[in-house]
Amino acid sequence: MLILQQPILIEWNIASIGRTPITFTVIADAIGILFSCTVLFISGNVLIFSTVYMADDKFIDRFTVLVLLFVTSINLLIFIPHFIILLIGWDGLGITSFILVIYYQNPKSLSAGMVTALTNRIGDVILLLSIAWTLNQGHWYIINIWDTDISILQVIAITIAAITKRAQMPFSRWLPAAIAAPTPVSALVHSSTLVTAGVFLLIRFYPFLHTIKYFNAVLLIFAVSTILIAGLSATTECDIKKIIALSTLRQLGMIITSLGLNMPQLAYFHMLTHALFKALLFVCAGRFINSHLHAQDLRWMGNLTNQIPVASSCISLANLALCGFPFIAGFYSKDLIIESAINIQNNLLMVSLSLFRIGLTSFYSIRFRMSVMWRAYSGPLLINIKEHINIIKPIVALSTLSIIAGGAISWIPPISSTIFILPFILKISPVIIVTMGLVAAWAISSINSLNNSKLIIIPITHYASCIIWYLVPISSQFTIKWPMWVAHQYLKSMDQGWLEMRSGQGINKFILNIRNMYLVKLPKSPTSYLVVSASSSLALISLILIFYM
C-alpha cells in the first residue's frame, strides 16, 4: 500500500430504506494503515507491560477487555470515512477513556474522569452539529465534502471537536488530569489513541478545512499558547506522570503548529514518531512507579541507573528523542518543523516562541533525568527492584523503533521530506537553544538541591505552575461556579420548595387534612361508616359511568 499509493475504498450496502441505502464504508490508504500499525504495535507492547504492572489487580481481564475496546475505537476512527459510523469510534474513545480513567475507583480518579468525559462531550456535541450541517450535501463521506454556504460553520465545528480531543487551549485541563488512570492506559491515551484522534481527524479533513481563510492562523495561535503554558508548567512539576503528560501537550502543540504552517504531512510524520517515544517514556516511568510502591513523586526517586539499567537507559533515549537529538526518531520530524517555521514567512513572535519552547523541552528533560537517575535515592527502604522480562521486552521493542523509525518513515512515499537551505546561524539555532535550556536547568536545579529549586521555592511560580498557569480556575472552576450556584438556588426554591408544595408532598398533605377533618366530623357508630363507604362507592361508580357515556 505504501509503495503503490493507491487507496482502496470498500463500500458494503447493508440495506435500503426506500431509495436510501444504508452503507458501511471502509477506506484503506497508506496514511491510515501506517497509523493503525503504529497503534497496534504500541498497544501490544503496553498490554505486555500491563501483565506485570497490573499483576496484583483482581480484575485484570476486565482491564484488558477495556483496553482492547479502546484500541478498536481508534481503529474505527482511522478506517471509516463515514461521518455517522465515525461517530461510533469517536464516542467509543470517550466512553472507554472515562471508564479507564476512573478504574481505581477513588475520589481523585472520579474527578479526573468527570473532567475528561465532560470536556470530550463538548467535542462530541459539536461533531453532532457538524453532522447535521452536512445534511444538505446528501451524504456523510468526509472525503467528498464540498464548499457550501455553511462551510465556515462546519469548519468551526470540526476544529472545536478536534481541539477538545487533542487537549489544546482552552481545553487542556483534562489531559494532565487523565494521569489518574493506570500507567498502561496513560501510555495509550497520551501517545497514539485519544489525543491523536483529534489530530487524525484534522489531517483527514485538512483539504476541506484549509479552504477557510483564517483556519491556519487560528490553529497556530492555539498551538503556540498550548506549548508555552505546558512547557512552563512542566519546569516545576514533581509528578513523574504529569511531567510526561505536559510534554504530550507540548508535542501536540508542535503537531498543530505544522498544520498551521500548512504542512499536514509533517504533522502526520511527527504524530507517528511522537507516539513511539512517548509510549516508551510512559512504560519506563511506569517501571519506576511500580518499583516505588506506586508513588509518582520525583523526590522519592534517585540512583535508578544502577538499580534498573535497561529502563534508565531507554528513558534517557526517549528524552533525547523528545528533545530532537540528531539521528533519533524525534529529530527527523521535529527539526523539519522548526526549520519550516524559520523558513516560512511568518509572525516573528510565533517563530520566537517556537524556538523558546525547544529550550523548555530540554530544561524539563534534564531536570527529569537529574531527579530519577543521577540524584541520591531518598525513597522508602527495603524495596527489592528487579527488571521483569515482560517489562524489558516492550521497552527494548519501543526503543528500537524510537531510534530507527524517524529515518525509515522519512523515506516512505507519503512523507515528502523537504530540504531547507538556511543561513548557518539559523540552521544551528535549535542546537544553541537546546544547549541553553540544558545549562539553565543545571544551574537552577542542581543535583544536590533539587527539592530547593528556585522555581519551586518561589510561591508565585510554583502555585501558578501547579494549576497550569491559572488554566484550572479559568477553564474548570470559574465555569462551574455560576452553574452550581444557579442549580443550588433552583434546588432550594423550586425542586424542594414550590414544586414540592404544589405537587407530590403538597397534594398528599392536603388530602390527609381533608380526610382527618372528615373523620372528626363523622359520628362514631359502625352504621355511619357503612353508609358513608357505600355512598362513596356509588358516587364513584356514577362518575365513571357519566364520564364514559
XYZ file of C-alpha atoms in Angstrom:
549
model
C 0.000 0.000 0.000
C 2.842 2.393 0.854
C 4.613 1.675 -2.432
C 1.571 1.778 -4.708
C -0.049 4.819 -3.045
C -3.476 3.704 -4.304
C -6.197 3.944 -1.652
C -8.875 1.252 -1.602
C -12.493 2.170 -0.824
C -14.759 -0.719 0.219
C -18.494 0.010 0.380
C -20.919 -2.566 1.743
C -24.603 -1.921 1.120
C -26.201 -3.338 4.283
C -29.831 -2.492 3.488
C -32.083 0.025 1.753
C -34.987 2.000 3.187
C -36.986 3.101 0.185
C -34.378 4.624 -2.092
C -31.978 5.441 0.751
C -29.127 2.908 1.029
C -27.516 2.103 4.388
C -23.844 1.517 3.665
C -20.782 0.546 5.689
C -17.656 2.082 4.163
C -14.004 1.297 4.840
C -11.070 3.257 3.434
C -7.641 1.617 3.258
C -4.914 4.102 2.385
C -1.255 4.499 3.262
C -1.841 7.116 5.963
C -4.491 5.073 7.783
C -2.683 1.722 7.549
C 0.657 3.104 8.756
C -1.005 4.854 11.698
C -3.044 1.745 12.559
C 0.113 -0.401 12.521
C 1.763 2.071 14.926
C -1.273 1.998 17.253
C -1.401 -1.820 17.255
C 2.349 -2.132 17.850
C 2.216 0.263 20.814
C -0.950 -1.380 22.185
C 0.602 -4.850 22.055
C 3.692 -3.714 23.953
C 1.604 -1.820 26.503
C -0.537 -4.916 27.150
C 2.625 -6.989 27.705
C 3.805 -4.335 30.163
C 0.415 -4.314 31.917
C 0.743 -8.031 32.793
C 3.448 -7.007 35.270
C 2.200 -3.551 36.261
C -1.367 -4.789 36.922
C -0.339 -8.215 38.213
C -1.915 -7.625 41.651
C -5.208 -6.438 40.186
C -8.080 -8.923 40.637
C -9.890 -7.582 37.564
C -7.030 -7.623 35.065
C -9.185 -9.473 32.496
C -11.746 -6.665 32.602
C -8.918 -4.143 32.251
C -7.596 -5.966 29.169
C -11.043 -6.015 27.544
C -11.449 -2.275 28.141
C -8.049 -1.570 26.570
C -8.975 -3.701 23.545
C -12.254 -1.758 23.165
C -10.204 1.431 23.364
C -7.911 0.267 20.563
C -10.896 -0.907 18.479
C -12.464 2.553 18.751
C -9.375 4.343 17.406
C -9.185 1.859 14.509
C -12.831 2.563 13.651
C -11.912 6.238 13.582
C -8.966 5.552 11.278
C -10.576 3.291 8.687
C -14.135 4.628 8.384
C -14.575 7.835 6.341
C -18.316 7.980 7.041
C -19.464 10.681 9.462
C -22.149 8.602 11.188
C -20.073 5.440 11.711
C -17.025 7.549 12.562
C -19.099 8.826 15.481
C -19.134 5.260 16.881
C -15.346 5.263 17.134
C -15.318 8.863 18.387
C -17.846 8.166 21.179
C -16.238 4.793 21.886
C -12.977 6.564 22.687
C -14.769 8.948 25.036
C -16.696 6.255 26.922
C -13.817 3.776 27.299
C -11.402 6.556 28.299
C -13.805 7.634 31.076
C -14.119 4.042 32.356
C -10.342 3.560 32.292
C -9.580 6.900 33.999
C -11.924 6.049 36.912
C -10.558 2.485 37.041
C -9.039 2.846 40.534
C -12.420 3.997 41.965
C -11.252 6.762 44.290
C -12.261 10.451 44.513
C -9.230 11.653 42.532
C -9.921 9.199 39.707
C -13.607 10.132 39.647
C -12.925 13.879 39.438
C -10.327 13.317 36.703
C -12.752 11.062 34.832
C -15.515 13.663 35.037
C -13.226 16.409 33.709
C -12.110 14.097 30.874
C -15.638 12.996 29.993
C -17.264 16.445 30.145
C -14.516 18.095 28.080
C -14.719 15.391 25.440
C -18.530 15.623 25.408
C -18.186 19.212 24.224
C -16.382 17.917 21.152
C -18.971 15.153 20.696
C -21.877 17.624 20.684
C -20.069 19.926 18.259
C -19.351 16.957 15.977
C -23.073 16.089 16.016
C -23.816 19.665 14.917
C -21.356 19.345 12.021
C -23.096 16.094 11.000
C -26.442 17.918 10.998
C -24.986 20.713 8.849
C -23.808 18.117 6.314
C -27.404 17.003 5.595
C -27.734 19.431 2.690
C -24.928 17.612 0.832
C -26.846 14.322 0.642
C -24.009 12.198 2.065
C -21.732 11.875 5.069
C -18.423 10.976 3.418
C -15.627 13.088 4.831
C -13.591 12.705 1.649
C -16.302 14.216 -0.584
C -17.369 17.336 1.317
C -17.615 20.430 -0.879
C -17.971 24.134 -0.156
C -21.445 25.396 0.725
C -22.916 28.498 2.329
C -22.425 26.993 5.808
C -18.908 25.646 5.216
C -17.483 28.066 7.767
C -19.802 26.643 10.448
C -18.728 23.103 9.572
C -15.057 24.065 9.741
C -15.516 25.756 13.137
C -17.410 22.723 14.484
C -14.847 20.175 13.265
C -11.962 22.309 14.574
C -13.518 22.691 18.050
C -14.259 18.950 18.168
C -10.629 18.177 17.309
C -9.320 20.784 19.794
C -11.210 19.179 22.691
C -9.902 15.716 21.822
C -6.306 16.841 21.398
C -6.451 18.994 24.578
C -5.450 22.324 23.080
C -6.154 25.653 24.765
C -8.562 26.285 26.438
C -9.461 22.569 26.807
C -6.037 21.444 28.059
C -7.188 20.735 31.601
C -8.297 17.137 31.051
C -5.008 15.734 29.721
C -2.886 16.231 32.903
C -5.913 15.098 34.952
C -6.113 11.829 32.976
C -2.905 10.576 34.665
C -5.228 9.251 37.396
C -5.670 6.226 35.116
C -3.304 3.221 35.381
C 0.041 3.869 33.691
C -0.576 1.407 30.792
C -3.719 3.416 29.988
C -1.741 6.663 30.144
C 0.787 5.164 27.716
C -2.049 4.639 25.220
C -4.059 7.812 25.898
C -1.079 10.172 25.716
C 0.746 8.551 22.814
C -1.310 7.092 19.997
C -5.030 6.896 20.734
C -7.216 9.514 22.409
C -5.104 12.641 21.931
C -4.159 11.768 18.361
C -7.799 11.149 17.391
C -8.357 14.891 17.073
C -5.130 15.327 15.095
C -6.011 12.473 12.759
C -9.464 13.997 12.234
C -7.850 17.306 11.238
C -5.463 15.539 8.851
C -8.356 13.640 7.241
C -10.408 16.834 6.868
C -7.466 19.104 6.044
C -8.167 19.580 2.297
C -11.658 20.824 3.199
C -10.655 22.808 6.312
C -7.769 24.542 4.548
C -10.212 26.299 2.197
C -11.303 28.667 5.001
C -9.231 31.840 5.097
C -8.069 32.118 8.725
C -8.047 28.424 9.591
C -4.240 28.041 9.669
C -3.664 31.263 11.622
C -6.166 30.249 14.332
C -4.580 26.793 14.624
C -1.165 28.395 15.034
C -2.371 30.637 17.886
C -3.945 27.672 19.718
C -0.800 25.573 19.265
C 1.746 28.159 20.415
C -0.265 29.162 23.514
C -0.676 25.483 24.499
C 3.029 24.795 24.054
C 4.063 27.812 26.139
C 1.756 27.073 29.089
C 2.518 23.331 29.141
C 6.278 23.917 28.938
C 6.281 26.442 31.787
C 4.208 24.112 33.986
C 6.499 21.135 33.343
C 9.551 23.041 34.651
C 8.343 22.908 38.281
C 6.132 19.801 38.334
C 7.146 16.941 40.644
C 4.697 14.239 39.495
C 6.545 11.988 37.045
C 3.418 11.149 35.010
C 2.205 14.739 34.960
C 5.534 15.928 33.535
C 5.171 13.451 30.670
C 1.502 14.466 30.209
C 2.507 18.132 29.941
C 5.190 17.063 27.492
C 2.422 15.413 25.445
C 0.577 18.734 25.398
C 3.667 20.416 24.017
C 4.221 17.807 21.328
C 0.568 18.012 20.292
C 1.040 21.746 20.040
C 4.023 21.173 17.767
C 1.959 18.847 15.559
C -0.751 21.501 15.289
C 1.940 24.108 14.564
C 2.955 22.170 11.465
C -0.714 22.033 10.418
C -0.928 25.776 10.997
C 2.126 26.196 8.753
C 0.262 24.258 6.005
C 2.333 21.080 6.329
C -0.069 18.188 7.103
C 2.497 15.575 6.028
C 4.996 16.797 8.627
C 2.209 16.814 11.235
C 1.466 13.180 10.402
C 5.186 12.335 10.476
C 5.691 13.854 13.933
C 2.485 12.193 15.184
C 3.950 8.756 14.353
C 7.387 9.373 15.867
C 5.906 11.070 18.933
C 3.614 8.079 19.554
C 6.616 5.741 19.726
C 8.901 7.655 22.064
C 6.029 8.910 24.258
C 4.791 5.332 24.780
C 8.398 4.411 25.680
C 8.531 7.281 28.201
C 5.339 6.132 29.914
C 6.344 2.464 30.016
C 9.706 3.358 31.595
C 8.013 5.778 34.009
C 5.548 3.013 34.900
C 8.503 0.765 35.671
C 9.881 3.395 38.071
C 6.470 3.923 39.686
C 5.952 0.188 40.108
C 9.340 -0.065 41.814
C 8.473 2.662 44.356
C 5.210 1.292 45.772
C 3.247 3.109 43.019
C 4.479 6.527 44.183
C 4.723 9.103 41.389
C 6.732 11.834 43.130
C 10.135 12.567 41.591
C 11.552 13.455 45.008
C 11.229 9.829 46.129
C 13.333 8.509 43.281
C 17.020 8.552 42.535
C 20.061 6.459 41.637
C 17.992 4.231 39.347
C 20.782 3.855 36.778
C 22.422 1.165 38.919
C 19.162 -0.481 40.009
C 17.163 -0.507 36.764
C 19.765 -0.169 33.976
C 17.556 -1.124 30.993
C 14.650 1.194 31.853
C 17.052 4.025 32.801
C 18.929 3.736 29.517
C 15.719 3.634 27.490
C 14.133 6.591 29.268
C 17.294 8.578 28.504
C 16.874 7.567 24.875
C 13.210 8.656 24.935
C 14.179 12.006 26.457
C 16.786 12.528 23.739
C 14.151 11.774 21.100
C 11.840 14.248 22.844
C 14.486 16.964 22.676
C 15.185 16.222 18.999
C 18.666 14.727 19.402
C 20.231 14.155 15.942
C 19.520 10.867 14.152
C 16.892 9.627 16.633
C 13.214 9.362 15.635
C 12.097 12.719 17.048
C 14.881 14.614 15.273
C 13.701 13.934 11.721
C 10.213 15.340 12.242
C 10.895 17.962 14.898
C 13.856 19.526 13.114
C 11.865 19.799 9.882
C 9.015 21.562 11.705
C 11.376 24.060 13.359
C 13.225 24.748 10.097
C 9.888 25.225 8.345
C 8.793 27.738 10.990
C 12.041 29.670 10.435
C 11.965 29.381 6.636
C 8.312 30.262 6.002
C 7.481 33.940 6.233
C 5.500 34.232 9.438
C 4.983 36.331 12.531
C 8.269 36.964 14.372
C 6.601 36.400 17.745
C 5.369 32.952 16.673
C 8.835 31.958 15.420
C 10.483 33.250 18.615
C 8.055 31.304 20.806
C 8.638 28.218 18.660
C 12.368 28.449 19.369
C 11.822 29.239 23.057
C 9.746 26.079 23.529
C 12.724 23.947 22.384
C 14.699 25.298 25.315
C 11.828 24.477 27.673
C 11.816 20.868 26.431
C 15.499 20.392 27.172
C 15.039 22.197 30.518
C 12.451 19.834 31.996
C 14.055 16.794 30.322
C 17.395 17.346 32.065
C 15.582 18.094 35.350
C 13.683 14.814 34.945
C 16.888 12.845 34.416
C 18.654 14.553 37.314
C 15.825 13.528 39.637
C 15.336 9.961 38.516
C 18.812 8.742 37.667
C 21.609 10.938 38.980
C 20.368 12.063 42.387
C 20.786 10.020 45.579
C 17.902 7.681 46.404
C 15.523 9.126 49.010
C 12.524 6.801 48.880
C 11.258 4.018 51.155
C 13.716 1.363 52.312
C 13.610 -2.415 51.854
C 12.416 -2.361 48.245
C 13.679 -5.164 46.017
C 13.862 -3.721 42.500
C 14.024 -6.255 39.674
C 13.582 -5.986 35.910
C 10.961 -8.458 34.732
C 11.277 -9.938 31.235
C 7.752 -8.735 30.329
C 8.934 -5.190 31.020
C 12.252 -5.488 29.210
C 10.590 -6.824 26.018
C 8.268 -3.851 25.335
C 10.902 -1.337 26.438
C 13.501 -2.744 24.022
C 10.952 -3.031 21.179
C 9.776 0.565 21.595
C 13.372 1.780 21.992
C 14.392 0.129 18.730
C 11.668 1.896 16.774
C 12.320 5.151 18.638
C 15.799 5.043 17.094
C 15.127 3.862 13.543
C 11.519 4.901 12.855
C 12.306 8.530 12.017
C 14.862 7.664 9.366
C 12.700 4.843 7.984
C 9.477 6.868 7.749
C 11.260 9.795 6.113
C 11.879 7.528 3.088
C 8.269 6.297 2.848
C 6.310 7.912 -0.020
C 3.562 9.713 1.989
C 6.232 11.727 3.807
C 7.862 14.138 1.382
C 10.824 15.466 3.340
C 11.840 18.918 2.238
C 15.421 20.144 2.440
C 15.661 23.717 3.710
C 18.736 25.769 2.846
C 19.088 28.299 5.651
C 21.874 30.610 6.834
C 24.307 28.904 9.189
C 23.222 30.812 12.299
C 19.556 29.903 11.708
C 20.490 26.299 10.954
C 22.224 25.815 14.305
C 19.803 27.994 16.322
C 17.794 24.946 17.580
C 21.034 23.354 18.848
C 22.045 26.595 20.595
C 18.666 26.950 22.297
C 18.667 23.286 23.415
C 22.111 23.803 24.955
C 20.930 26.959 26.726
C 17.964 25.035 28.149
C 20.274 22.306 29.462
C 22.606 24.812 31.103
C 19.706 26.727 32.655
C 18.205 23.532 34.081
C 21.544 22.532 35.565
C 22.036 25.967 37.126
C 18.537 26.332 38.584
C 18.003 22.706 39.693
C 21.334 21.281 40.771
C 21.580 17.659 41.812
C 22.194 18.383 45.480
C 19.365 20.894 45.902
C 16.666 19.621 43.564
C 13.938 19.948 46.191
C 15.034 23.549 46.813
C 14.928 24.531 43.163
C 14.492 28.274 42.715
C 11.408 27.686 40.561
C 9.799 25.514 43.256
C 10.513 27.597 46.356
C 9.092 30.818 44.844
C 5.376 30.599 45.780
C 4.012 32.505 42.776
C 5.731 30.427 40.096
C 5.164 27.145 41.927
C 1.454 27.771 42.559
C 0.889 29.070 39.030
C 2.697 26.077 37.592
C 0.711 23.576 39.676
C -2.599 24.915 38.318
C -1.170 25.113 34.764
C -0.789 28.908 34.879
C -4.340 29.534 36.108
C -5.885 27.405 33.374
C -7.563 25.207 36.019
C -9.536 28.003 37.778
C -10.320 29.760 34.489
C -11.451 26.754 32.452
C -12.885 24.491 35.184
C -13.630 26.209 38.480
C -14.752 29.576 37.052
C -17.100 27.955 34.559
C -18.546 25.620 37.198
C -19.140 28.251 39.940
C -22.172 30.056 38.499
C -23.977 26.980 37.124
C -23.517 25.315 40.523
C -24.950 28.393 42.303
C -27.940 28.531 39.945
C -28.553 24.796 40.375
C -28.359 25.131 44.176
C -30.850 28.004 44.222
C -33.196 26.094 41.917
C -32.964 23.040 44.191
C -33.848 25.067 47.297
C -36.554 27.311 45.891
C -38.160 25.192 43.162
C -37.367 21.477 43.297
C -37.537 21.221 47.101
C -39.731 24.328 47.517
C -42.693 25.482 45.451
C -42.805 22.393 43.217
C -42.952 20.092 46.228
C -45.670 22.139 47.909
C -47.768 22.296 44.736
C -47.212 18.693 43.582
C -46.456 15.452 45.434
C -45.985 16.401 49.074
C -48.422 19.341 48.959
C -51.267 17.304 47.430
C -50.644 14.461 49.854
C -50.732 16.864 52.804
C -53.958 18.450 51.508
C -55.693 15.054 51.117
C -54.595 13.998 54.611
C -56.021 17.211 56.137
C -59.380 16.798 54.341
C -59.599 13.149 55.435
C -58.839 13.989 59.047
C -61.465 16.753 59.082
C -63.982 14.378 57.520
C -63.291 11.653 60.080
C -63.522 14.082 63.004
C -66.995 15.337 61.987
C -68.494 11.886 61.315
C -70.499 10.081 64.049
C -68.602 7.292 65.725
C -71.069 4.430 65.057
C -70.447 1.402 62.728
C -73.643 2.117 60.778
C -72.444 5.570 59.750
C -69.145 4.156 58.397
C -71.058 1.608 56.292
C -73.400 4.280 54.932
C -70.515 6.627 54.055
C -68.465 3.905 52.304
C -71.498 2.688 50.332
C -72.480 6.176 49.257
C -68.870 6.989 48.285
C -68.651 3.825 46.170
C -71.960 4.634 44.416
C -70.836 8.192 43.752
C -67.531 6.993 42.282
C -69.287 4.443 40.016
C -71.743 7.107 38.860
C -68.924 9.497 37.954
C -67.138 6.799 35.944
C -70.332 5.903 34.051
C -71.078 9.558 33.290
C -67.516 10.084 32.067
C -67.578 7.104 29.669
C -71.118 7.758 28.428
